[in-house]
Coordinates of C-alpha atoms and ligand atoms in Angstrom, one line a residue:
X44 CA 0.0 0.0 0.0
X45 CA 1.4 3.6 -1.0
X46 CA 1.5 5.9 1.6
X47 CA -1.9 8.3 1.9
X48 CA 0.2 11.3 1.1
X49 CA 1.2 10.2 -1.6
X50 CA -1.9 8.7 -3.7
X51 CA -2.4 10.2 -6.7
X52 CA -4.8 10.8 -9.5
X53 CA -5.3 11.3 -13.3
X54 CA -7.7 13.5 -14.9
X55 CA -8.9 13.8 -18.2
X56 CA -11.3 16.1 -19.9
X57 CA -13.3 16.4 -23.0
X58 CA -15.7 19.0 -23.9
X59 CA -16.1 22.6 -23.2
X60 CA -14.9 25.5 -20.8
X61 CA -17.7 24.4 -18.0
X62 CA -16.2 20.9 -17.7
X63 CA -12.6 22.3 -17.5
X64 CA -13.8 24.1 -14.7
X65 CA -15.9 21.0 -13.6
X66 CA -12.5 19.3 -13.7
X67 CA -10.6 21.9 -11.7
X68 CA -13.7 21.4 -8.6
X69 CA -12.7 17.8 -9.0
X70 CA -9.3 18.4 -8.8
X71 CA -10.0 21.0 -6.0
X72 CA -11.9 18.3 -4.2
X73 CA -9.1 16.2 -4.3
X74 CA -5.9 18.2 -3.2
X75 CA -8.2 18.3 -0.4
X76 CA -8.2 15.2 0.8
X77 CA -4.7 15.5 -0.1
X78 CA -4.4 13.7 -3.4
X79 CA -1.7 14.8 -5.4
X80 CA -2.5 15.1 -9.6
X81 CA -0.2 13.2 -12.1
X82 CA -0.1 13.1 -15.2
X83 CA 0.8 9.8 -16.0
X84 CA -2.3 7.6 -15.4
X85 CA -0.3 4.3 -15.3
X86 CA 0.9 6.2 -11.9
X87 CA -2.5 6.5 -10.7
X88 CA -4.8 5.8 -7.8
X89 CA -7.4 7.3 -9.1
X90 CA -8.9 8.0 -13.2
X91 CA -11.3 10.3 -14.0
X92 CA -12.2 10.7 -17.2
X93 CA -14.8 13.7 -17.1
X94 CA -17.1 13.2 -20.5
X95 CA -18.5 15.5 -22.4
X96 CA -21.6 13.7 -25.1
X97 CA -22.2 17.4 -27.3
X98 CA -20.4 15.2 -30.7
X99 CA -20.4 11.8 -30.8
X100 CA -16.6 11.5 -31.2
X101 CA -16.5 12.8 -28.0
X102 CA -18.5 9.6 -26.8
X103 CA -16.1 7.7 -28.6
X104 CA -12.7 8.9 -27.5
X105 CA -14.2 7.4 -23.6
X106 CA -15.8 4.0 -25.0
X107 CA -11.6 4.0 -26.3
X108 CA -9.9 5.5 -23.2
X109 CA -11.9 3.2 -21.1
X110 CA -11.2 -0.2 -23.2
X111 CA -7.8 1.0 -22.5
X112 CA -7.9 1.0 -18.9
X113 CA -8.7 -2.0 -18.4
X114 CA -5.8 -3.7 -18.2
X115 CA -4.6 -1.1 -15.7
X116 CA -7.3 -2.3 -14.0
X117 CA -6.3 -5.7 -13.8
X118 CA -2.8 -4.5 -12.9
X119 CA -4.1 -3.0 -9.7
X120 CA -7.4 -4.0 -8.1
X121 CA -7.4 -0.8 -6.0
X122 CA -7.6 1.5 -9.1
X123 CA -10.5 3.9 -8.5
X124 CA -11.6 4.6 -11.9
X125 CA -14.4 7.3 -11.9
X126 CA -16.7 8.2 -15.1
X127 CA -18.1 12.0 -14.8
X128 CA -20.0 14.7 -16.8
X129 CA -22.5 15.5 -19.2
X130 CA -21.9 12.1 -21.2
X131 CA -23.2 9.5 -18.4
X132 CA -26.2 12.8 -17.7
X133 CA -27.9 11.1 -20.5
X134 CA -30.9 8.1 -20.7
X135 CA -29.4 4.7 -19.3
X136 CA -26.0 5.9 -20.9
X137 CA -24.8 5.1 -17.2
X138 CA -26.1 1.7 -17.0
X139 CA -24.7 1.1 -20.4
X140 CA -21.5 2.2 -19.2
X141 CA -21.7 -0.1 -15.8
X142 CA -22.5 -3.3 -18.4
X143 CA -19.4 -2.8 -20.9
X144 CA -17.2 -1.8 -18.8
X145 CA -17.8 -3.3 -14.7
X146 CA -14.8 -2.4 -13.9
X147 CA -15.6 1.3 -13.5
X148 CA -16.0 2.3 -10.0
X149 CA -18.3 5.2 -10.0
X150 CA -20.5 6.8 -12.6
X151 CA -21.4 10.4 -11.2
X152 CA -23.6 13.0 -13.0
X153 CA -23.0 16.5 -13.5
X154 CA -25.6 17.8 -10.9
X155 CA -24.2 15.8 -7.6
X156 CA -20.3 16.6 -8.9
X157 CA -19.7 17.8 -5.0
X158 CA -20.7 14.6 -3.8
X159 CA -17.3 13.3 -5.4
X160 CA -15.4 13.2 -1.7
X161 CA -18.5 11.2 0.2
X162 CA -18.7 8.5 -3.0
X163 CA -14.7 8.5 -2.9
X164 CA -14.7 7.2 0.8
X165 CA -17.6 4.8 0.4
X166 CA -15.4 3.2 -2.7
X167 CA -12.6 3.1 -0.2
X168 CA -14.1 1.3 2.4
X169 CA -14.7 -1.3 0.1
X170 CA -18.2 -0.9 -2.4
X171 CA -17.0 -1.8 -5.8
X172 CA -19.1 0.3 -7.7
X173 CA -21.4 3.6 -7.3
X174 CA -23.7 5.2 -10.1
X175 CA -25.8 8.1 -8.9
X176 CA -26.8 10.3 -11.6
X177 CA -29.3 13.3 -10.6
X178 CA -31.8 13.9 -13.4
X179 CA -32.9 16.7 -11.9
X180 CA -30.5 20.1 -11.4
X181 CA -30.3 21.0 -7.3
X182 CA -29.4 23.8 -5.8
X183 CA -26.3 25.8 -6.7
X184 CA -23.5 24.7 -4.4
X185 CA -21.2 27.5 -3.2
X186 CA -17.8 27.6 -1.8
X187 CA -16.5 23.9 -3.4
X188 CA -12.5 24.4 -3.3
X189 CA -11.0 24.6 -7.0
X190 CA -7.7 23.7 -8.4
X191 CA -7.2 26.3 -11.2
X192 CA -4.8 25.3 -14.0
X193 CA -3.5 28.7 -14.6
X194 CA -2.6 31.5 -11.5
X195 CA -3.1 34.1 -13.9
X196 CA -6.4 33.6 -15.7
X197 CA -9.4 31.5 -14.6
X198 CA -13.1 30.4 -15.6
X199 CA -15.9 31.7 -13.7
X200 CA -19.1 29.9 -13.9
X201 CA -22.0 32.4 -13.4
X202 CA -25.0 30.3 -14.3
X203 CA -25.5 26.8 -14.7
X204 CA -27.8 24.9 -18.0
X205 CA -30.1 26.2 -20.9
X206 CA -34.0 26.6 -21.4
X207 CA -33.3 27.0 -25.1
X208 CA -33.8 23.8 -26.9
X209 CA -31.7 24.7 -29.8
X210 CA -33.0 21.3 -32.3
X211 CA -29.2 19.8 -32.7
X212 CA -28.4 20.2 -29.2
X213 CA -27.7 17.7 -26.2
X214 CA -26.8 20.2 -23.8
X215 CA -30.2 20.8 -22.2
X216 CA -30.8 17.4 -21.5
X217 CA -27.4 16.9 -19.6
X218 CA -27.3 20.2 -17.8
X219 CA -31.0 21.2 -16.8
X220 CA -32.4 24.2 -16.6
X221 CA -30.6 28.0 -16.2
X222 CA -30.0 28.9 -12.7
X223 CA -28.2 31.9 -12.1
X224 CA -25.3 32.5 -9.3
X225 CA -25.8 35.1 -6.9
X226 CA -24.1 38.1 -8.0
X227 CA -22.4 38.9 -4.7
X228 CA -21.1 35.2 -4.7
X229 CA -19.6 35.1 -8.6
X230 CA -17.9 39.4 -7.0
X231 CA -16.6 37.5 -3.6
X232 CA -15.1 34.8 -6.1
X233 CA -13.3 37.1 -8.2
X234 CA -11.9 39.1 -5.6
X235 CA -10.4 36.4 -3.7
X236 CA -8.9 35.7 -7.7
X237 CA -7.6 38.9 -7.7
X238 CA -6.1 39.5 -4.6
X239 CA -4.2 36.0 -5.1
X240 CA -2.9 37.6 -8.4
X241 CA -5.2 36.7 -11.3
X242 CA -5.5 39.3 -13.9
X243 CA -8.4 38.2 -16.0
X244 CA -11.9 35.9 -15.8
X245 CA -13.8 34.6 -18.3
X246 CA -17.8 34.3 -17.0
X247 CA -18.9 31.2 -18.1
X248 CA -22.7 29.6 -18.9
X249 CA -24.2 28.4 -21.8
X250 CA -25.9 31.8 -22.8
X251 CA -24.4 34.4 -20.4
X252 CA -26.9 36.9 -21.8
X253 CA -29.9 35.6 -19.7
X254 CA -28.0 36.0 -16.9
X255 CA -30.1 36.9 -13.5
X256 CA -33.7 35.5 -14.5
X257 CA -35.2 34.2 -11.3
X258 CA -33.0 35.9 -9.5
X259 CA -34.3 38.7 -6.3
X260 CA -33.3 41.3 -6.2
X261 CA -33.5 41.5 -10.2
X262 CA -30.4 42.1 -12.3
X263 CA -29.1 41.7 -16.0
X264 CA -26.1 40.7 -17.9
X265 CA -25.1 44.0 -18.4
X266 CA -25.5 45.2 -14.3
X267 CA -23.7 42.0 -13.5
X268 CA -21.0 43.0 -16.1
X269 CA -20.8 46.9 -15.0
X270 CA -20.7 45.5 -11.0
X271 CA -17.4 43.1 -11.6
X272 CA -16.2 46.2 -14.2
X273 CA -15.6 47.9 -10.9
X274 CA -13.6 45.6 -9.0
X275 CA -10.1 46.9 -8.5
X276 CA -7.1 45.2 -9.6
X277 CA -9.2 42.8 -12.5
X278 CA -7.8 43.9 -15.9
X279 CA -9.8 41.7 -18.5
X280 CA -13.3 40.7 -18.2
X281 CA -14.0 37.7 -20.6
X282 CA -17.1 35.8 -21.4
X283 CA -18.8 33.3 -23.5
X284 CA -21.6 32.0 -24.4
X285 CA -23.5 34.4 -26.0
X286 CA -26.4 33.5 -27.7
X287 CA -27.4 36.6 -30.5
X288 CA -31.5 36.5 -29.8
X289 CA -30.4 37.5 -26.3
X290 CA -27.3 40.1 -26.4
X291 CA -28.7 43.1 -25.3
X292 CA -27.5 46.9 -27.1
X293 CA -27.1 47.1 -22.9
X294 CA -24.1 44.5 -23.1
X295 CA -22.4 45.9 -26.2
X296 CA -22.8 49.6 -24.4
X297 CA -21.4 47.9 -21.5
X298 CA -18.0 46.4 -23.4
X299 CA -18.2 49.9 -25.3
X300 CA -17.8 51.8 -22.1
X301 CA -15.9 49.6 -19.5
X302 CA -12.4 49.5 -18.5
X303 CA -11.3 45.9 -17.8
X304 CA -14.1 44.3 -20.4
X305 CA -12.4 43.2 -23.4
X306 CA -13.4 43.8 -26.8
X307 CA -14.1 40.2 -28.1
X308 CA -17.3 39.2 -28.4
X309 CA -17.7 35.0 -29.1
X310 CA -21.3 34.8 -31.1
X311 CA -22.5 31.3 -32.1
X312 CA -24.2 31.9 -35.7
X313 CA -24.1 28.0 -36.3
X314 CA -25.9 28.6 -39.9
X315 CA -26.2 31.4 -42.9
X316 CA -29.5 30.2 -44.2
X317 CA -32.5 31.7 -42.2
X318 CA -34.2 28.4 -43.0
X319 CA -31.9 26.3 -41.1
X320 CA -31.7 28.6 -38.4
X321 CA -35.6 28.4 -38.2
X322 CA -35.1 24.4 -38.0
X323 CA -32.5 24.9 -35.7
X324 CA -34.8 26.8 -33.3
X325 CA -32.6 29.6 -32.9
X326 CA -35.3 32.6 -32.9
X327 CA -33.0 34.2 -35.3
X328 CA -32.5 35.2 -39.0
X329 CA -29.2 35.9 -41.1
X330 CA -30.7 39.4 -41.0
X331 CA -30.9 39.7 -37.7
X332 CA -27.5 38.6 -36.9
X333 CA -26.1 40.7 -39.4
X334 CA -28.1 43.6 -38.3
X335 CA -26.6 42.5 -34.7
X336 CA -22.9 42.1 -36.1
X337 CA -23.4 45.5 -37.7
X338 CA -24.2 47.2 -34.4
X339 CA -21.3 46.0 -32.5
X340 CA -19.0 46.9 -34.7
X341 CA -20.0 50.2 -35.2
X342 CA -20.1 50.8 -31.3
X343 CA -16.9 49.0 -30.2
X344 CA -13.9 49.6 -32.8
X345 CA -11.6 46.7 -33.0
X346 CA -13.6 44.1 -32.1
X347 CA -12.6 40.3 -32.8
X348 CA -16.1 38.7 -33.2
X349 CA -16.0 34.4 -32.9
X350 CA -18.3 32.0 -33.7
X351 CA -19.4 28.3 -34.3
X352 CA -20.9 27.0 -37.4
X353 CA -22.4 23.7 -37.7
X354 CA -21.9 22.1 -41.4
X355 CA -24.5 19.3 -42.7
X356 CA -27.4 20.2 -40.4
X357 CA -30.8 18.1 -41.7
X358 CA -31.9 19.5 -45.2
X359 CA -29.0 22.0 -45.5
X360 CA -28.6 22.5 -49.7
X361 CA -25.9 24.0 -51.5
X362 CA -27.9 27.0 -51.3
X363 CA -28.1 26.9 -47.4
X364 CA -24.8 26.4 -47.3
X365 CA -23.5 28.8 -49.5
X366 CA -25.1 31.6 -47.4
X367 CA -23.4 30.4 -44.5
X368 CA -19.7 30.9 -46.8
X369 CA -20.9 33.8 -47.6
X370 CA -22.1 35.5 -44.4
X371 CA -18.9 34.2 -43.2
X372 CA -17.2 36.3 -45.9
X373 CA -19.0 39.3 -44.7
X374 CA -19.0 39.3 -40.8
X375 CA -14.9 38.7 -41.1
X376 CA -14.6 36.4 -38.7
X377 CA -11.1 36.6 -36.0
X378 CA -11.4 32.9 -35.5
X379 CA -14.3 30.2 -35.8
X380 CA -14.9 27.1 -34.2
X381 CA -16.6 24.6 -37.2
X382 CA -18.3 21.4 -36.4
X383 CA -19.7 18.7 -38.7
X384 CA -22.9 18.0 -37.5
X385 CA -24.0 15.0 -35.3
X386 CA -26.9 13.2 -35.0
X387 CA -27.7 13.4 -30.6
X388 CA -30.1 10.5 -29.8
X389 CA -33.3 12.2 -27.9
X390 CA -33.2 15.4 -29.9
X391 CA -35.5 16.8 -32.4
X392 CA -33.0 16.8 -35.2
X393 CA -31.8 13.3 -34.4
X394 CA -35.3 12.6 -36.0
X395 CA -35.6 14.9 -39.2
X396 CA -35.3 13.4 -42.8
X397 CA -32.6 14.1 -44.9
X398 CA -30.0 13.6 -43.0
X399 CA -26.8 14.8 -45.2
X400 CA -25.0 12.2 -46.3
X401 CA -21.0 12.0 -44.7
X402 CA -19.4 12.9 -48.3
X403 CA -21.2 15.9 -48.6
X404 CA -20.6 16.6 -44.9
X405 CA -17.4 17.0 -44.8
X406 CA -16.7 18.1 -48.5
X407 CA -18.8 21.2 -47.1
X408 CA -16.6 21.3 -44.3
X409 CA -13.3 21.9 -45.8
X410 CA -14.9 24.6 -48.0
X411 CA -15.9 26.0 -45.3
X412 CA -12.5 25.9 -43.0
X413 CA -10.6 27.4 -46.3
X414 CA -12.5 30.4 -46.1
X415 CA -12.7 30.8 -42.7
X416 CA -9.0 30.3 -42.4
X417 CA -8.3 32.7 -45.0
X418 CA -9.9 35.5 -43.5
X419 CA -8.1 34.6 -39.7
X420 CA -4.8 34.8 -41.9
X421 CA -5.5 37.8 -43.3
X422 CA -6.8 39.6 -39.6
X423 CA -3.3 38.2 -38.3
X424 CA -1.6 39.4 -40.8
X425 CA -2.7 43.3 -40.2
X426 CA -1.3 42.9 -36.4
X427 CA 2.5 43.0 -38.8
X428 CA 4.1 46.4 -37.1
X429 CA 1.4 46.9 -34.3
X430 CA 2.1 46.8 -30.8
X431 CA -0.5 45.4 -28.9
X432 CA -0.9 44.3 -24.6
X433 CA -0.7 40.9 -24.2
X434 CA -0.9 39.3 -20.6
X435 CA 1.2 37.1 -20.3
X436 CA 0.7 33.1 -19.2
X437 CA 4.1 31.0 -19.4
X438 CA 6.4 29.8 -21.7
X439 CA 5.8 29.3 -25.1
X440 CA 4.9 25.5 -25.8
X441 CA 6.8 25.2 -29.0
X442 CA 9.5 26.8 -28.4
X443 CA 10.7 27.6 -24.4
X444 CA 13.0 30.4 -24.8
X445 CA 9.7 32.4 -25.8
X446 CA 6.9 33.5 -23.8
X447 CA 3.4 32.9 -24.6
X448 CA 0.4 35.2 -23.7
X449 CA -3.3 36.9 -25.6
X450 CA -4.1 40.0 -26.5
X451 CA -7.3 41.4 -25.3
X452 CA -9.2 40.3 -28.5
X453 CA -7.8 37.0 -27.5
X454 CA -4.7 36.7 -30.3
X455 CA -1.9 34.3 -29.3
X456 CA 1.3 36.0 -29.1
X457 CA 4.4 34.5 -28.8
X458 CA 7.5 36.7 -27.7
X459 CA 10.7 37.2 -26.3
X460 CA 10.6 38.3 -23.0
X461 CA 12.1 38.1 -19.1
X462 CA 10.3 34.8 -17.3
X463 CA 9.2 37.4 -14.5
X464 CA 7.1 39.2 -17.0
X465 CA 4.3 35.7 -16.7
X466 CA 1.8 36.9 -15.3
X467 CA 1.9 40.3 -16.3
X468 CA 0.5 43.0 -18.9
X469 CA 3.2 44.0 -21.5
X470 CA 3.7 45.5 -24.5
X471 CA 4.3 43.6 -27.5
X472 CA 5.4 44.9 -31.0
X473 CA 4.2 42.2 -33.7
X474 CA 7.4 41.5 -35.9
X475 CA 5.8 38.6 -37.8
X476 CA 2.2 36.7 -38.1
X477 CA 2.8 33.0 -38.0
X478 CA -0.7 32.7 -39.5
X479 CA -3.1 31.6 -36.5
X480 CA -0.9 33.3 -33.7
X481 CA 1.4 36.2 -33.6
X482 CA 5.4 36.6 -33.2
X483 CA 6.7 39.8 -31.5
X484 CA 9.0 41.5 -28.9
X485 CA 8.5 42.8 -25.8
X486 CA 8.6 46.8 -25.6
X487 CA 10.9 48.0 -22.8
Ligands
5AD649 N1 -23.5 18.5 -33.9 C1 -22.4 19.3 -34.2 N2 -22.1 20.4 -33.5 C2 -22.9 20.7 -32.4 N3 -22.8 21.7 -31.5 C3 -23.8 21.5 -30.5 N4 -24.5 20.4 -30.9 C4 -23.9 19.9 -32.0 C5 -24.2 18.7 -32.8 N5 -25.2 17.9 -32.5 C6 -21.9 22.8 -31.6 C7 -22.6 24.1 -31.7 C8 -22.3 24.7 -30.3 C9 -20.9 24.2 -30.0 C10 -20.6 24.2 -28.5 O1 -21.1 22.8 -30.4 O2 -21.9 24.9 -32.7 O3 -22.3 26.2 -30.4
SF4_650 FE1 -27.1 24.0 -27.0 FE2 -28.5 26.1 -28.1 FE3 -28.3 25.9 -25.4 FE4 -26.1 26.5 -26.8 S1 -28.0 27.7 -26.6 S2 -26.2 25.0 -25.2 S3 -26.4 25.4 -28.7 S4 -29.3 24.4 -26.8

């Protein structure tokens, strides 16, 4: 037997931002009960592979991780191995789990994630397997500790789920409905973050603009985005997702006007064709957007605008498509995050005829990551001769003479600098684009 101490465990995470910061409460909940994180699973007392179900390859990278586990398994009877998040959320996907592979230990949904310590102990005093998955969302739990992978910059989740049913879309099914975070309790967390030397937070939730509903006494996006505007010592506010039916003139006013809210704005279009959209459910039309795209440029200069576009949606033609390239074309996308569509048992889509065949899928797709990828090379390359503030996060991963940090508009920059400038703002003159990040020098 190792010594307590020293008992260690793996984690591995799939998915978005909300299940990175999932994974850091995990982790949090861990170093608690003093576990130590490696990074070598071979090593480990304890696997957690926290799932995310959104694409199916997702699904399938944990059906594969967890075939290979098994002999570690084998290796070592006391291996804890734990299967979390919004994959094992959905209908008898945890039973089906618990019959291919026994030899997992617990299956824990996202809504009892804080019961992780009180399952942990139970395993260790000798049950062989737990599954406990909530299908209905609890209360909000507060004050859970959190191992943050970065000192500098860190995710905070302001509200939890999604009431809005977009046709494609898993996520309401494995996260419930929206319930909003106090606003004192998301200003208390990022105050302890800045007094412990973070500079920036990204506010997280699946569509940050309906932010506060529910809540007494009332408050919007744009309040709760003018409040943490205010707190002294933050020098980027960051958030994501917004959905475009709900981003208020108020918000955009609100970047326009405030001090540590960057000017990036990440804006899910997922479609050109107004028709899609329509059987996407998204209560929005290419017009509209466009109308919307149109208005925050004009009111905040220089800002990087993402998105995500869905290719091969049920019924897309040529034509539906071709608006999509060429609304692409016109909003000028910084960056864009392109998905080929997947059919999610239990959603409305999963059901619709014409289902577009894989070919066309992905022949779409690289059309559509050729353009896209165009226009981010072309934005890059205008930063050539510009000096722009980039905090900086660590060392450069290709190359660790150089550091690595982001502009506001959230542009990679690599750079030489002094190791004692991470986690600071500098000034960095852009020598060179390197086509999807920047190469510069530090300003003295
Ligand atoms: N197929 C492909 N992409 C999807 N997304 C959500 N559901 C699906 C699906 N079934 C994409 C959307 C969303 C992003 C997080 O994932 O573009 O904005
Ligand atoms: Fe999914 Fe739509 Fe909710 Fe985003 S807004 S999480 S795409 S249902």
């Amino acid at each position: 037997m190792k010594d307590k101490l020293k008992q260690t465990y793996f984690i591995e995470t799939w998915g978005c931002q909300m299940n990175e910061e999932d994974s850091e409460k995990i982790s949090g909940m861990l170093k608690n009960m003093n576990y130590k994180r490696t990074l070598d699973r071979e090593d480990a007392d304890i696997i957690i592979f926290n799932t995310c179900c959104v694409r199916e390859n997702a699904e399938q990278k944990v059906f594969g991780n967890l075939g290979a586990i098994k002999a570690l398994k084998r290796k070592n009877p006391n291996l804890i191995i734990v299967v979390s998040g919004c994959m094992i959320q959905q209908e008898s996907m945890a039973e089906e789990i618990a019959k291919k592979f026994p030899f997992v230990s617990l299956l824990i949904g996202t809504h009892n994630a804080y019961k992780f310590p009180e399952y942990l102990n139970r395993l260790k005093n000798g049950e062989k397997q737990i599954i406990d998955i909530w299908k209905q969302e609890g209360e909000i739990v507060e004050g859970l500790p959190i191992d943050r992978k970065s000192s500098v910059k860190a995710f905070v989740t302001i509200m939890y789920g999604c009431n809005n049913f977009c046709t494609y879309c898993i996520v309401p099914y494995v996260r419930g409905r929206e319930r909003s975070r106090k606003p004192e309790d998301i200003e208390n967390e990022i105050k302890e973050l800045v007094a412990k030397g973070y500079k920036e937070v990204t506010l997280l939730g699946q569509n940050v603009n309906s932010y506060g509903k529910g809540l007494e006494p009332s408050i919007n996006f744009a309040e709760l985005l003018k409040r943490i505007d205010k707190i002294e010592g933050l020098e980027r506010i960051k958030f994501m997702t917004s959905h475009p039916k709900d981003l208020s003139e108020e918000v955009i006013d609100a970047i326009a006007n405030g001090r540590a809210l960057c000017e990036h704005i990440h804006l899910p279009v997922q479609s050109g064709s107004s028709r899609i959209l329509k059987k996407m459910n998204r209560h929005y039309s290419k017009e509209q957007y466009l109308d919307l795209v149109k208005m925050i440029k004009e009111k905040i200069p220089n800002v990087a605008l993402t998105t995500d576009i869905i290719v091969g949606f049920p019924g897309e033609t040529e034509e539906d498509f071709n608006e999509t390239l060429e609304l692409v074309k016109e909003v000028e996308y910084d960056s864009a995050f392109t998905f080929l569509y997947s059919i999610r048992k239990g959603t409305p889509a999963a059901e619709y005829e014409e289902q577009i065949d894989e070919k066309t899928k992905h022949e779409r797709f690289e059309r559509l990551v050729e353009v896209v990828n165009e226009i981010v090379i072309r934005k890059n390359k205008s930063f050539e001769g510009k000096t722009v503030e980039v905090l900086v996060e660590g060392l450069s991963k290709n190359n660790e003479e150089n550091l690595m940090g982001r502009t506001r508009d959230g542009r990679l920059v690599n750079f030489k600098g002094d190791k004692e400038d991470i986690g600071k703002l500098v000034n960095v003159k852009i020598v060179r684009s390197q086509g999807f990040s920047l190469l510069g020098d530090k300003i003295i």
